[in-house]
Structure formats: C-alpha cells, structure tokens
Amino acid sequence: MRIIIMGPPGVGKGTEAVVLVKQYHIPHISTGDIFRELYKDRTTVGKIAKEYISRGELVPDDITNEIVRHRLNHQDVKNGFLFDGFPRNTLQADALDELLKSHETEVSAMIALEVDDEVLVQRLLKRGETSGRPDDANESVVRNRIKIYYKQTAILKNYYFDASKYYGVNGVGSVEDITERLKAVINNL
Ligand code: AMP
C-alpha cells in the first residue's frame, strides 16, 4: 500500500502517520524529518534546507525530489510506504509519479486531513512551545506555512481526485478517532 497523508501544517499528520505505519508495517517517509536529520548532521543539503524551513518556505523541488529518489531506492519500501509532507506541489507529485513508474508501481491513495485554519495556528504555536522547531514558534512563519499550503499543496487535491485517488478525512477529534477514520479508508483500498 502506497499512501500519501496530506493536510495543512499542524493538522496532526505526523502523529497519525506514526500510528499507521506501526499498524500496517510500512515505512514512514517524512521529508520534513529527513531535512531536520540532514541539518542536525550538519550536511550541506541540511544547511540549505534549514534556510527555507526557518522562513516557512518550501525547500526547492530539485533538492526535495532528489532526497525522495534516494529514499525510494531503499529495500524497505518494496511493500509500500506512507509519505508525510511529500508531495507538496504538482511538480513534486509529477516527480513522484515518474519515480514510482521507474519502480513499476504507483500511488494507491492520497488521504487528506481537513481542519479549520485558526485551529491550526493555535495548535502550531502551542507545539512550538515544546517542539523546539524554529518554524513552529513564530506566528508569521506559521501563517506563511499555512498560506503556502493553500496556494501550492491544496491543489494536489484535484491532482489525485482526477486520478480517483483522493480521500478526504475529518481531521477534528482525538488521535484515536482520526486513526479510525483513516483506517476505514485504508482498509477499503
Ligand atoms: P513538515 O515537517 O512536513 O511540516 O516540514 C517542515 C518544513 O520542511 C516545511 O515547512 C518545508 O520548509 C520543508 N519541507 C518538508 N517537506 C517538503 C517538501 N515536500 N517540499 C519542500 N519543502 C519541504
């Protein structure tokens, strides 16, 4: 099963992704986590990525697609994966399609968590108090990430809808409730 979980920043994608990958025994591929690892390890790519991340902007597509290409060459993705935070625009979605085609496979579903904006800003600022993530702590950066999401990423709904791969899930509720909604979709694929 090859799933993309999508939703605006702060919606709880990462939390749900962690629960789902345990249940379905597939790797969790978070491009945000990969970038954070890369800058923790002081790599050149990590340092470049951090500049964009701190401003709440997207890391350039060529860099992002390259780390995904690299990740998809690992053996553990043979039985599927859960992408979290990728693709974030149509060029990345095209790149993912191409990459998967070269592995003779394709995305099974894109599942989007849907939540109201103001709820998100408050959740992210709260997360910033404890997460240590520089892009969570500042309100204008948080708002910028949400704006980019609606400008670039939300368009992907049409992209996957046209491919009959789009599933919307209500992202308001307890972690457990949302997990159940997501599983209902996944188990029906
Ligand atoms: P996330 O942990 O998914 O919220 O990602 C944190 C930050 O990493 C984002 O705000 C972007 O700056 C960067 N990032 C993560 N994934 C991508 C992606 N697919 N394309 C571009 N930038 C990304």
CSV table of C-alpha atoms and ligand atoms in Angstrom, one decimal, residues 9 13 30-33 35-36 49 52-53 56-61 64 84-88 92 127 133 135 145, ligand 1:
chain,number,residue,atom,x,y,z
A,9,PRO,CA,0.8,22.1,8.9
A,13,LYS,CA,-0.4,14.3,10.1
A,30,SER,CA,8.6,12.4,6.2
A,31,THR,CA,10.6,14.8,4.1
A,32,GLY,CA,10.4,17.3,7.0
A,33,ASP,CA,12.1,14.7,9.3
A,35,PHE,CA,15.6,17.6,6.3
A,36,ARG,CA,15.7,18.0,10.1
A,49,ALA,CA,17.1,23.3,3.6
A,52,TYR,CA,13.9,27.7,3.7
A,53,ILE,CA,12.4,25.9,6.6
A,56,GLY,CA,8.3,28.8,6.4
A,57,GLU,CA,9.0,28.3,2.7
A,58,LEU,CA,9.3,25.1,0.7
A,59,VAL,CA,12.7,23.7,0.1
A,60,PRO,CA,13.4,23.8,-3.7
A,61,ASP,CA,11.9,20.9,-5.7
A,64,THR,CA,13.4,17.6,-2.3
A,84,ASP,CA,4.0,12.5,5.1
A,85,GLY,CA,4.8,16.0,3.8
A,86,PHE,CA,5.5,15.0,0.3
A,87,PRO,CA,4.5,15.8,-2.4
A,88,ARG,CA,3.7,19.4,-1.6
A,92,GLN,CA,6.7,17.1,-6.8
A,127,ARG,CA,3.6,22.8,19.5
A,133,ARG,CA,11.1,23.6,15.9
A,135,ASP,CA,9.3,27.1,12.2
A,145,ARG,CA,3.3,27.8,6.0
B,1,AMP,P1,7.0,19.3,7.9
B,1,AMP,O1,7.7,18.6,9.0
B,1,AMP,O2,6.4,18.3,6.9
B,1,AMP,O3,6.0,20.3,8.4
B,1,AMP,O4,8.1,20.1,7.1
B,1,AMP,C1,8.8,21.2,7.7
B,1,AMP,C2,9.4,22.1,6.6
B,1,AMP,O5,10.3,21.3,5.8
B,1,AMP,C3,8.4,22.6,5.6
B,1,AMP,O6,7.8,23.8,6.1
B,1,AMP,C4,9.3,22.9,4.4
B,1,AMP,O7,10.1,24.1,4.7
B,1,AMP,C5,10.2,21.7,4.5
B,1,AMP,N1,9.7,20.6,3.7
B,1,AMP,C6,9.2,19.4,4.1
B,1,AMP,N2,8.7,18.6,3.1
B,1,AMP,C7,8.9,19.4,2.0
B,1,AMP,C8,8.6,19.2,0.6
B,1,AMP,N3,7.9,18.1,0.2
B,1,AMP,N4,8.9,20.2,-0.3
B,1,AMP,C9,9.5,21.3,0.1
B,1,AMP,N5,9.8,21.6,1.4
B,1,AMP,C10,9.5,20.6,2.3
